[in-house]
Amino acid sequence: MSYADILFKETCRDILTNGTDTRGEKVRPKWEDTGEYAYTIKKFGVVNRYDLRKEFPAITLRRIALKSAMDEILWIYQKKSNNVHDLNSHIWDSWADEKGSIGTCYGDVIRRKFLYKGEETDQMDYVLRQLRENPYSRRIMTNMYQFEYLHSGGLDPCCYSMTYNVTKEGDSLVLNAVLNQRSQDMLAANGWNVAQYAILLMMVAQVNGMVPGELVHIIADAHIYDRHVPMIRELLEREEYPAPRVWLNPEVKDFYQFTTEDLHVEDYKTGEQIRNIPIAV
């Protein structure tokens, strides 16, 4: 079975059994169709570790659209865009203005220039250069949660920072990363976020001649929405399958040349997809 399935089930069971129910409390999200408050059962400080040297962390309980997940990562970190017209999926459409912009968040923050040792750069270029020139630095990160831009952004980023760290295994350099997430909708987004940041780690490792290692996922508020509880309980009863084989086109050596066509997925057997998951806004 996929290790991602094991961690997903363990996390969801822990939330349902030991979590805090926010029903009746003051919360922000509402259900788009009725305007009712969207309550959750939540756990604080969930930490999950995925070792990409062993298998790709895709859940098999239901299918994750891996190419679409990669497309969003490319939208943020490669295209550095904040316009939904540059994205093939429609997950952020509700937060966009009439021109398609989600304002000063996500790719807009990644592309903003800053001075580093007298030279202008942006967050992603800084990461790529540091891994190339100073791989054992403990300061290699991106951070999209910039307070000065929150007021003019369409939404606050949920996955907001990646901290990269290099270790050594034999003669190979191994690239690891810590993904920090302030808020996680377990049903709608957990499998998606884990897969897409695993792909990001794989891409960054490949263009630096490194082996993709551990992805450590830290979630401050891991929650299950009230309307999602029956769907989660049904998922917990499903059969798991082995993790798929996921690999990148080895010919790509420049991060800015990757496309979703360079992602290859083999033997991805999954349970039935869950359709029309209600999303709180």
CSV table of C-alpha atoms in Angstrom, one decimal:
chain,number,residue,atom,x,y,z
A,1,MET,CA,0.0,0.0,0.0
A,2,SER,CA,1.1,3.6,-0.5
A,3,TYR,CA,2.7,5.1,2.6
A,4,ALA,CA,0.9,8.3,1.8
A,5,ASP,CA,-2.4,6.4,2.4
A,6,ILE,CA,-1.2,5.2,5.7
A,7,LEU,CA,-0.3,8.7,6.9
A,8,PHE,CA,-3.5,10.1,5.5
A,9,LYS,CA,-5.7,7.6,7.4
A,10,GLU,CA,-3.7,7.9,10.6
A,11,THR,CA,-4.0,11.7,10.5
A,12,CYS,CA,-7.8,11.7,9.7
A,13,ARG,CA,-8.5,9.1,12.4
A,14,ASP,CA,-6.6,11.2,15.0
A,15,ILE,CA,-8.5,14.3,14.0
A,16,LEU,CA,-11.9,12.6,14.3
A,17,THR,CA,-11.0,10.9,17.6
A,18,ASN,CA,-8.9,13.5,19.4
A,19,GLY,CA,-9.6,16.8,17.5
A,20,THR,CA,-11.3,20.0,18.6
A,21,ASP,CA,-14.7,20.7,17.2
A,22,THR,CA,-15.2,24.4,16.3
A,23,ARG,CA,-19.0,24.1,16.0
A,24,GLY,CA,-20.6,27.1,17.6
A,25,GLU,CA,-17.4,29.0,17.8
A,26,LYS,CA,-16.5,32.2,15.9
A,27,VAL,CA,-15.0,31.0,12.6
A,28,ARG,CA,-14.3,32.8,9.2
A,29,PRO,CA,-15.2,30.2,6.4
A,30,LYS,CA,-18.7,29.9,5.1
A,31,TRP,CA,-20.3,27.4,2.6
A,32,GLU,CA,-20.7,29.2,-0.7
A,33,ASP,CA,-24.1,27.7,-1.5
A,34,THR,CA,-25.9,28.6,1.8
A,35,GLY,CA,-23.7,31.2,3.5
A,36,GLU,CA,-23.7,29.0,6.6
A,37,TYR,CA,-20.6,28.9,8.8
A,38,ALA,CA,-18.3,26.0,7.9
A,39,TYR,CA,-17.1,24.3,11.1
A,40,THR,CA,-14.3,21.9,11.4
A,41,ILE,CA,-12.8,19.2,13.6
A,42,LYS,CA,-9.1,20.1,13.9
A,43,LYS,CA,-5.7,19.1,15.2
A,44,PHE,CA,-2.8,21.4,15.9
A,45,GLY,CA,0.8,20.7,14.8
A,46,VAL,CA,0.6,17.6,12.5
A,47,VAL,CA,4.0,16.5,11.2
A,48,ASN,CA,4.2,13.9,8.4
A,49,ARG,CA,7.4,12.7,6.7
A,50,TYR,CA,7.7,11.3,3.2
A,51,ASP,CA,10.9,9.8,1.8
A,52,LEU,CA,10.9,10.2,-2.0
A,53,ARG,CA,13.8,7.7,-2.2
A,54,LYS,CA,11.4,5.0,-1.2
A,55,GLU,CA,8.3,5.9,-3.1
A,56,PHE,CA,6.3,8.9,-4.5
A,57,PRO,CA,3.8,10.1,-1.9
A,58,ALA,CA,0.5,9.8,-3.8
A,59,ILE,CA,-2.6,8.6,-2.0
A,60,THR,CA,-4.4,5.8,-3.8
A,61,LEU,CA,-7.7,6.0,-1.9
A,62,ARG,CA,-8.8,8.4,-4.6
A,63,ARG,CA,-7.1,9.8,-7.6
A,64,ILE,CA,-5.0,12.9,-7.4
A,65,ALA,CA,-4.6,14.7,-10.7
A,66,LEU,CA,-0.8,14.8,-10.6
A,67,LYS,CA,-0.2,16.8,-13.8
A,68,SER,CA,-2.7,19.4,-12.6
A,69,ALA,CA,-0.9,19.5,-9.2
A,70,MET,CA,2.4,20.1,-11.0
A,71,ASP,CA,0.8,22.8,-13.2
A,72,GLU,CA,-0.1,24.8,-10.1
A,73,ILE,CA,3.4,24.5,-8.8
A,74,LEU,CA,4.8,25.7,-12.2
A,75,TRP,CA,2.3,28.5,-12.1
A,76,ILE,CA,3.6,29.7,-8.7
A,77,TYR,CA,7.3,29.0,-8.8
A,78,GLN,CA,8.2,28.9,-12.5
A,79,LYS,CA,5.8,31.3,-14.2
A,80,LYS,CA,5.6,33.3,-11.0
A,81,SER,CA,2.1,34.3,-11.9
A,82,ASN,CA,-0.9,35.5,-9.9
A,83,ASN,CA,-3.3,35.3,-12.8
A,84,VAL,CA,-5.7,32.4,-13.1
A,85,HIS,CA,-5.6,32.6,-16.9
A,86,ASP,CA,-2.1,31.2,-16.7
A,87,LEU,CA,-3.4,28.2,-14.8
A,88,ASN,CA,-5.1,25.2,-16.5
A,89,SER,CA,-7.3,24.3,-13.5
A,90,HIS,CA,-9.9,26.6,-11.9
A,91,ILE,CA,-9.2,26.1,-8.2
A,92,TRP,CA,-8.5,29.8,-7.6
A,93,ASP,CA,-11.2,31.3,-9.8
A,94,SER,CA,-13.3,32.3,-6.8
A,95,TRP,CA,-10.6,34.5,-5.5
A,96,ALA,CA,-9.8,36.3,-8.8
A,97,ASP,CA,-10.9,39.7,-10.0
A,98,GLU,CA,-12.5,40.4,-13.4
A,99,LYS,CA,-9.0,40.3,-15.0
A,100,GLY,CA,-8.1,37.0,-13.5
A,101,SER,CA,-5.7,38.4,-10.9
A,102,ILE,CA,-5.6,37.1,-7.3
A,103,GLY,CA,-3.5,40.1,-6.3
A,104,THR,CA,-0.3,40.2,-4.3
A,105,CYS,CA,-0.1,36.6,-3.3
A,106,TYR,CA,1.4,33.3,-4.5
A,107,GLY,CA,3.4,33.9,-7.7
A,108,ASP,CA,3.4,37.6,-7.3
A,109,VAL,CA,5.3,37.3,-4.0
A,110,ILE,CA,7.8,34.7,-5.5
A,111,ARG,CA,8.7,37.0,-8.4
A,112,ARG,CA,9.3,40.2,-6.3
A,113,LYS,CA,12.9,41.3,-6.5
A,114,PHE,CA,15.1,41.9,-3.5
A,115,LEU,CA,18.7,42.7,-3.0
A,116,TYR,CA,21.0,39.8,-2.0
A,117,LYS,CA,24.7,40.8,-1.6
A,118,GLY,CA,24.2,43.7,-3.9
A,119,GLU,CA,22.4,41.8,-6.7
A,120,GLU,CA,18.7,41.8,-7.5
A,121,THR,CA,17.0,38.4,-7.4
A,122,ASP,CA,13.7,36.7,-6.6
A,123,GLN,CA,12.9,33.9,-4.2
A,124,MET,CA,13.0,31.0,-6.6
A,125,ASP,CA,16.2,32.2,-8.4
A,126,TYR,CA,17.8,32.7,-4.9
A,127,VAL,CA,17.0,29.0,-4.0
A,128,LEU,CA,18.3,27.7,-7.3
A,129,ARG,CA,21.5,29.7,-7.0
A,130,GLN,CA,22.2,28.8,-3.4
A,131,LEU,CA,21.8,25.1,-4.0
A,132,ARG,CA,24.2,25.4,-6.9
A,133,GLU,CA,26.8,27.5,-5.2
A,134,ASN,CA,26.3,27.0,-1.4
A,135,PRO,CA,24.3,23.7,-1.0
A,136,TYR,CA,25.1,23.3,2.7
A,137,SER,CA,23.6,26.7,3.6
A,138,ARG,CA,20.9,26.7,6.2
A,139,ARG,CA,19.2,29.7,4.7
A,140,ILE,CA,17.7,28.3,1.5
A,141,MET,CA,14.0,29.0,1.5
A,142,THR,CA,11.0,30.6,0.0
A,143,ASN,CA,8.3,32.3,2.0
A,144,MET,CA,5.0,33.6,0.5
A,145,TYR,CA,3.5,34.8,3.8
A,146,GLN,CA,4.6,38.4,3.5
A,147,PHE,CA,2.6,40.6,5.8
A,148,GLU,CA,3.0,43.8,3.8
A,149,TYR,CA,1.2,42.2,0.8
A,150,LEU,CA,-1.7,40.4,2.6
A,151,HIS,CA,-4.1,43.3,2.4
A,152,SER,CA,-4.0,43.4,-1.4
A,153,GLY,CA,-3.9,39.6,-2.0
A,154,GLY,CA,-7.0,37.6,-2.9
A,155,LEU,CA,-6.2,35.1,-0.2
A,156,ASP,CA,-3.6,34.2,2.4
A,157,PRO,CA,-1.4,31.3,1.2
A,158,CYS,CA,-2.0,28.0,3.0
A,159,CYS,CA,1.3,26.3,2.0
A,160,TYR,CA,3.5,29.3,2.6
A,161,SER,CA,7.2,28.2,2.9
A,162,MET,CA,9.7,25.7,1.7
A,163,THR,CA,13.0,25.3,3.5
A,164,TYR,CA,15.6,23.3,1.6
A,165,ASN,CA,18.4,21.3,3.3
A,166,VAL,CA,21.1,19.2,1.7
A,167,THR,CA,22.5,16.0,3.2
A,168,LYS,CA,24.9,13.4,1.8
A,169,GLU,CA,24.4,9.8,1.0
A,170,GLY,CA,27.5,8.1,-0.3
A,171,ASP,CA,28.8,10.2,-3.1
A,172,SER,CA,25.4,11.8,-3.8
A,173,LEU,CA,23.9,15.0,-2.4
A,174,VAL,CA,20.3,14.6,-1.2
A,175,LEU,CA,17.9,17.4,-1.3
A,176,ASN,CA,15.3,17.5,1.5
A,177,ALA,CA,12.7,20.1,2.3
A,178,VAL,CA,10.3,21.2,5.1
A,179,LEU,CA,6.9,22.4,3.8
A,180,ASN,CA,5.1,24.7,6.3
A,181,GLN,CA,1.4,25.0,6.0
A,182,ARG,CA,-0.8,27.1,8.2
A,183,SER,CA,-4.1,25.5,7.3
A,184,GLN,CA,-5.0,22.1,5.6
A,185,ASP,CA,-8.4,20.9,4.4
A,186,MET,CA,-7.7,17.2,4.7
A,187,LEU,CA,-10.2,16.0,2.2
A,188,ALA,CA,-9.9,18.6,-0.5
A,189,ALA,CA,-6.2,19.5,-0.3
A,190,ASN,CA,-4.0,17.1,1.6
A,191,GLY,CA,-3.2,14.6,-1.1
A,192,TRP,CA,-2.9,17.4,-3.7
A,193,ASN,CA,-0.5,19.5,-1.6
A,194,VAL,CA,1.8,16.6,-0.7
A,195,ALA,CA,2.0,15.4,-4.3
A,196,GLN,CA,2.7,18.9,-5.7
A,197,TYR,CA,5.4,19.8,-3.3
A,198,ALA,CA,7.0,16.4,-3.8
A,199,ILE,CA,7.1,17.2,-7.5
A,200,LEU,CA,8.6,20.6,-6.7
A,201,LEU,CA,11.3,18.9,-4.6
A,202,MET,CA,12.0,16.5,-7.5
A,203,MET,CA,12.4,19.2,-10.0
A,204,VAL,CA,14.7,21.4,-7.9
A,205,ALA,CA,16.8,18.3,-7.0
A,206,GLN,CA,17.1,17.2,-10.6
A,207,VAL,CA,18.3,20.6,-12.0
A,208,ASN,CA,21.0,20.7,-9.2
A,209,GLY,CA,22.2,17.1,-9.8
A,210,MET,CA,20.8,15.9,-6.4
A,211,VAL,CA,18.7,13.0,-5.2
A,212,PRO,CA,15.2,14.0,-3.9
A,213,GLY,CA,15.1,12.9,-0.3
A,214,GLU,CA,12.6,13.7,2.5
A,215,LEU,CA,9.7,16.0,2.4
A,216,VAL,CA,8.6,17.0,5.9
A,217,HIS,CA,5.1,18.4,6.0
A,218,ILE,CA,4.2,20.5,9.0
A,219,ILE,CA,0.6,21.5,9.3
A,220,ALA,CA,-0.4,24.1,12.0
A,221,ASP,CA,-4.2,23.5,11.7
A,222,ALA,CA,-5.1,20.1,10.1
A,223,HIS,CA,-8.9,19.9,9.8
A,224,ILE,CA,-11.9,18.1,8.4
A,225,TYR,CA,-14.9,20.2,7.6
A,226,ASP,CA,-18.3,19.2,9.0
A,227,ARG,CA,-19.7,18.4,5.5
A,228,HIS,CA,-16.7,16.3,4.7
A,229,VAL,CA,-16.9,13.9,7.7
A,230,PRO,CA,-19.0,11.3,6.0
A,231,MET,CA,-16.7,11.3,2.9
A,232,ILE,CA,-13.6,11.0,5.1
A,233,ARG,CA,-15.2,8.1,7.0
A,234,GLU,CA,-16.0,6.3,3.7
A,235,LEU,CA,-12.3,6.9,2.5
A,236,LEU,CA,-11.1,5.3,5.8
A,237,GLU,CA,-12.8,2.1,4.8
A,238,ARG,CA,-11.3,1.9,1.3
A,239,GLU,CA,-8.6,-0.4,0.1
A,240,GLU,CA,-5.1,1.0,-0.5
A,241,TYR,CA,-3.0,0.2,-3.5
A,242,PRO,CA,0.8,0.4,-4.0
A,243,ALA,CA,2.2,3.9,-4.7
A,244,PRO,CA,2.6,4.8,-8.4
A,245,ARG,CA,6.0,5.2,-10.0
A,246,VAL,CA,6.5,8.9,-10.7
A,247,TRP,CA,9.5,10.3,-12.6
A,248,LEU,CA,10.6,13.4,-14.5
A,249,ASN,CA,12.1,13.7,-17.9
A,250,PRO,CA,15.8,13.3,-17.1
A,251,GLU,CA,16.8,15.5,-20.1
A,252,VAL,CA,15.5,18.7,-18.3
A,253,LYS,CA,18.4,20.5,-16.6
A,254,ASP,CA,16.8,24.0,-16.3
A,255,PHE,CA,14.0,24.5,-13.8
A,256,TYR,CA,12.4,27.0,-16.1
A,257,GLN,CA,12.1,24.5,-18.9
A,258,PHE,CA,9.9,21.9,-17.1
A,259,THR,CA,6.4,21.4,-18.4
A,260,THR,CA,3.7,19.0,-17.2
A,261,GLU,CA,4.6,16.8,-20.2
A,262,ASP,CA,7.9,16.0,-18.4
A,263,LEU,CA,6.0,14.3,-15.6
A,264,HIS,CA,5.5,10.6,-16.1
A,265,VAL,CA,3.2,8.5,-14.0
A,266,GLU,CA,3.1,4.7,-14.1
A,267,ASP,CA,0.9,2.1,-12.4
A,268,TYR,CA,-1.4,4.6,-10.6
A,269,LYS,CA,-4.2,2.4,-9.4
A,270,THR,CA,-6.8,4.2,-7.2
A,271,GLY,CA,-10.2,4.1,-5.7
A,272,GLU,CA,-13.2,5.9,-7.2
A,273,GLN,CA,-12.9,9.6,-7.3
A,274,ILE,CA,-15.1,11.7,-5.0
A,275,ARG,CA,-17.0,14.2,-7.0
A,276,ASN,CA,-18.3,17.7,-6.1
A,277,ILE,CA,-16.5,18.1,-2.8
A,278,PRO,CA,-18.0,21.2,-1.2
A,279,ILE,CA,-15.4,23.9,-0.6
A,280,ALA,CA,-15.6,26.5,2.1
A,281,VAL,CA,-14.6,30.1,1.2
